[in-house]
């Protein structure tokens, strides 16, 4: 197994997402889990967890997120955004993370 390196982590990742303004301020996430509770993908695929993905982004776990196949499971139904008490636009966060996964690392 590949050793985790300091460069695998990046707090700049969350800053880039915040600067984009797409998903709104994900630091407002209170980890309530409502997004995961209403997600049809999470219902049939328990390893998919929007609340956990936001946590990982906030922690700066860049490599884990951008190379995860989980980021390709969301199909933008927007149930999560409709129920989020912090008004986080999670589907747009997914869009942005997919963009990062296909772009050369720039931070
Ligand atoms: S519903 Fe919103 S506040 Fe709650 S865990 Fe999901 S993103 Fe965070
Ligand atoms: S938009 Fe994506 S993450 Fe949100 S509820 Fe729908 S499938 Fe799940």
CSV table of C-alpha atoms in Angstrom, one decimal, residues 12 18 26 28 31 46 50 52 66 71 89:
chain,number,residue,atom,x,y,z
A,12,UNK,CA,-5.9,24.8,0.0
A,18,UNK,CA,-14.8,28.3,-1.0
A,26,UNK,CA,-19.0,24.2,3.4
A,28,UNK,CA,-20.9,25.8,7.8
A,31,UNK,CA,-22.4,17.2,10.4
A,46,UNK,CA,-23.8,2.6,2.4
A,50,UNK,CA,-22.0,13.0,1.6
A,52,UNK,CA,-18.3,12.1,5.4
A,66,UNK,CA,-10.1,13.3,-5.8
A,71,UNK,CA,-17.3,11.2,-6.3
A,89,UNK,CA,-25.1,23.1,-2.4
